[in-house]
Tab-separated table of C-alpha atoms in Angstrom:
chain	number	residue	atom	x	y	z
R	1	UNK	CA	24.221	-39.825	-71.505
R	2	UNK	CA	26.913	-42.401	-72.717
R	3	UNK	CA	25.867	-45.391	-74.557
R	4	UNK	CA	24.756	-47.977	-71.993
R	5	UNK	CA	26.733	-50.703	-74.168
R	6	UNK	CA	30.033	-49.100	-73.405
R	7	UNK	CA	29.608	-48.469	-69.881
R	8	UNK	CA	31.125	-50.886	-67.278
R	9	UNK	CA	28.885	-53.086	-65.214
R	10	UNK	CA	28.213	-52.991	-61.613
R	11	UNK	CA	26.973	-56.595	-60.392
R	12	UNK	CA	24.549	-56.973	-57.602
R	13	UNK	CA	23.437	-59.869	-55.811
R	14	UNK	CA	19.882	-59.346	-54.356
R	15	UNK	CA	19.306	-61.783	-51.165
R	16	UNK	CA	20.984	-60.002	-48.127
R	17	UNK	CA	22.738	-57.674	-50.259
R	18	UNK	CA	19.742	-55.446	-51.620
R	19	UNK	CA	17.017	-57.233	-49.930
R	20	UNK	CA	17.021	-58.365	-46.209
R	21	UNK	CA	15.999	-62.282	-45.956
R	22	UNK	CA	16.028	-62.374	-42.280
R	23	UNK	CA	12.247	-62.885	-41.982
R	24	UNK	CA	12.109	-65.629	-44.274
R	25	UNK	CA	14.996	-67.646	-42.915
R	26	UNK	CA	12.791	-69.568	-40.621
R	27	UNK	CA	11.502	-71.587	-43.852
R	28	UNK	CA	14.985	-72.992	-44.207
R	29	UNK	CA	15.168	-73.778	-40.499
R	30	UNK	CA	12.585	-76.580	-40.613
R	31	UNK	CA	13.061	-80.115	-42.058
R	32	UNK	CA	12.492	-80.329	-44.897
R	33	UNK	CA	13.218	-76.836	-46.056
R	34	UNK	CA	10.260	-75.208	-47.349
R	35	UNK	CA	11.849	-73.617	-50.463
R	36	UNK	CA	8.169	-72.557	-51.795
R	37	UNK	CA	7.321	-70.622	-48.737
R	38	UNK	CA	11.015	-69.122	-48.724
R	39	UNK	CA	10.695	-67.749	-52.178
R	40	UNK	CA	7.023	-66.940	-51.670
R	41	UNK	CA	7.818	-64.545	-48.805
R	42	UNK	CA	10.510	-62.483	-51.003
R	43	UNK	CA	8.270	-59.788	-51.897
R	44	UNK	CA	8.067	-58.527	-48.351
R	45	UNK	CA	11.623	-58.405	-48.115
R	46	UNK	CA	12.532	-54.858	-46.738
R	47	UNK	CA	15.324	-53.211	-48.678
R	48	UNK	CA	18.956	-52.687	-47.093
R	49	UNK	CA	19.673	-49.178	-47.393
R	50	UNK	CA	23.279	-49.672	-47.852
R	51	UNK	CA	22.937	-52.011	-50.758
R	52	UNK	CA	20.236	-50.002	-52.395
R	53	UNK	CA	22.369	-46.575	-52.012
R	54	UNK	CA	25.461	-48.201	-53.392
R	55	UNK	CA	23.263	-49.746	-56.819
R	56	UNK	CA	21.812	-45.979	-57.176
R	57	UNK	CA	25.280	-44.359	-56.854
R	58	UNK	CA	26.883	-47.160	-59.025
R	59	UNK	CA	24.152	-46.373	-61.737
R	60	UNK	CA	25.650	-42.884	-62.202
R	61	UNK	CA	28.982	-44.445	-63.947
R	62	UNK	CA	27.895	-48.095	-64.593
R	63	UNK	CA	25.080	-50.281	-66.248
R	64	UNK	CA	23.645	-52.044	-63.095
R	65	UNK	CA	23.131	-55.642	-63.420
R	66	UNK	CA	21.444	-57.839	-61.240
R	67	UNK	CA	22.737	-61.516	-60.394
R	68	UNK	CA	20.834	-63.625	-58.178
R	69	UNK	CA	20.781	-67.321	-57.215
R	70	UNK	CA	16.949	-67.109	-57.039
R	71	UNK	CA	15.166	-69.510	-59.282
R	72	UNK	CA	13.758	-68.225	-62.815
R	73	UNK	CA	10.089	-68.629	-61.350
R	74	UNK	CA	10.830	-65.862	-58.981
R	75	UNK	CA	11.252	-63.301	-61.781
R	76	UNK	CA	7.948	-61.487	-61.848
R	77	UNK	CA	8.225	-61.052	-58.044
R	78	UNK	CA	11.775	-59.759	-58.299
R	79	UNK	CA	11.391	-57.317	-61.077
R	80	UNK	CA	8.215	-55.921	-59.258
R	81	UNK	CA	10.410	-55.783	-55.939
R	82	UNK	CA	13.307	-53.772	-57.481
R	83	UNK	CA	10.876	-51.331	-59.034
R	84	UNK	CA	9.057	-50.814	-55.797
R	85	UNK	CA	12.320	-49.913	-53.865
R	86	UNK	CA	13.565	-47.704	-56.604
R	87	UNK	CA	16.554	-49.656	-57.722
R	88	UNK	CA	18.104	-48.730	-61.218
R	89	UNK	CA	16.540	-50.635	-64.001
R	90	UNK	CA	19.110	-53.460	-65.443
R	91	UNK	CA	19.065	-57.126	-66.675
R	92	UNK	CA	18.395	-59.590	-64.262
R	93	UNK	CA	20.360	-62.998	-64.331
R	94	UNK	CA	18.490	-65.848	-62.441
R	95	UNK	CA	19.171	-69.602	-62.236
R	96	UNK	CA	17.174	-71.938	-64.182
R	97	UNK	CA	14.545	-73.288	-62.188
R	98	UNK	CA	16.003	-76.986	-62.229
R	99	UNK	CA	19.473	-75.880	-61.623
R	100	UNK	CA	21.051	-76.874	-58.209
R	101	UNK	CA	24.718	-76.040	-58.683
R	102	UNK	CA	26.167	-74.017	-55.819
R	103	UNK	CA	25.789	-70.084	-56.187
R	104	UNK	CA	29.312	-69.683	-56.424
R	105	UNK	CA	29.480	-71.869	-59.638
R	106	UNK	CA	26.469	-70.383	-61.474
R	107	UNK	CA	27.233	-66.670	-60.389
R	108	UNK	CA	30.815	-67.190	-61.968
R	109	UNK	CA	29.692	-68.456	-65.005
R	110	UNK	CA	27.462	-65.390	-65.572
R	111	UNK	CA	30.433	-62.944	-64.463
R	112	UNK	CA	32.696	-64.711	-67.076
R	113	UNK	CA	30.179	-64.385	-69.783
R	114	UNK	CA	29.453	-60.702	-68.799
R	115	UNK	CA	33.204	-60.117	-68.903
R	116	UNK	CA	33.979	-61.156	-72.016
R	117	UNK	CA	32.275	-58.203	-73.845
R	118	UNK	CA	32.410	-55.693	-70.883
R	119	UNK	CA	34.444	-54.532	-68.073
R	120	UNK	CA	32.951	-55.752	-64.834
R	121	UNK	CA	33.840	-52.877	-62.593
R	122	UNK	CA	32.283	-54.394	-59.402
R	123	UNK	CA	30.572	-57.574	-58.024
R	124	UNK	CA	28.675	-56.539	-54.786
R	125	UNK	CA	27.647	-59.856	-52.994
R	126	UNK	CA	27.304	-61.366	-49.468
R	127	UNK	CA	28.163	-64.764	-50.254
R	128	UNK	CA	31.830	-65.334	-48.953
R	129	UNK	CA	32.513	-68.236	-51.290
R	130	UNK	CA	30.881	-66.281	-54.397
R	131	UNK	CA	33.298	-63.421	-53.248
R	132	UNK	CA	36.124	-65.744	-52.874
R	133	UNK	CA	35.783	-67.325	-56.450
R	134	UNK	CA	35.128	-64.346	-58.171
R	135	UNK	CA	38.176	-62.595	-56.656
R	136	UNK	CA	40.441	-65.528	-57.723
R	137	UNK	CA	38.861	-65.276	-61.344
R	138	UNK	CA	40.140	-61.749	-61.381
R	139	UNK	CA	37.117	-59.774	-60.694
R	140	UNK	CA	36.748	-56.674	-58.103
R	141	UNK	CA	34.510	-57.512	-55.258
R	142	UNK	CA	32.822	-55.714	-52.511
R	143	UNK	CA	31.615	-57.797	-49.687
R	144	UNK	CA	28.374	-56.969	-48.489
R	145	UNK	CA	28.493	-56.918	-44.970
R	146	UNK	CA	25.772	-54.990	-43.757
R	147	UNK	CA	23.405	-58.066	-42.764
R	148	UNK	CA	24.252	-60.807	-40.231
R	149	UNK	CA	25.205	-63.809	-42.032
R	150	UNK	CA	23.110	-66.855	-41.971
R	151	UNK	CA	24.627	-70.184	-41.565
R	152	UNK	CA	21.382	-71.952	-42.611
R	153	UNK	CA	21.274	-70.028	-45.634
R	154	UNK	CA	24.840	-70.651	-46.554
R	155	UNK	CA	24.435	-74.521	-45.913
R	156	UNK	CA	21.422	-74.606	-48.328
R	157	UNK	CA	23.266	-72.332	-51.051
R	158	UNK	CA	26.310	-74.502	-50.799
R	159	UNK	CA	25.012	-78.083	-50.487
R	160	UNK	CA	21.108	-77.659	-52.185
R	161	UNK	CA	22.008	-75.027	-55.070
R	162	UNK	CA	18.735	-73.087	-54.331
R	163	UNK	CA	19.694	-69.444	-53.803
């Protein structure tokens, strides 16, 4: 096998790219939004077959990396979820618990850091704003359009910087 330090990177978002969050959207529809319940329900997310298959396929040629807007406090649940659903091993980049910047800013910062030393072959993400900014920065993007977009989640991501 090729030394993983020389392999290109395939960067995957989690929510609505690999994990179906539709069952927990209800926690964001109430006022105030219940972020603790939203993240506590993440271990029950069903995997999205299209995203999982793409991550597994990408691992043949690339080192798979996960880039999520989930807060760091969700790391253990996230790692267990990835392992339980047979996703490739890979580094997981999460936002600091106190970071409320929009996902498009936090994710682009990480992508640029990763791209300094390695080829980022592809970013796979469902967030149109993240995808737009990544493309403008010169990254190849595959838009994960295999789930219905959530307006509630998009507004929360942009205005509250929570995922």
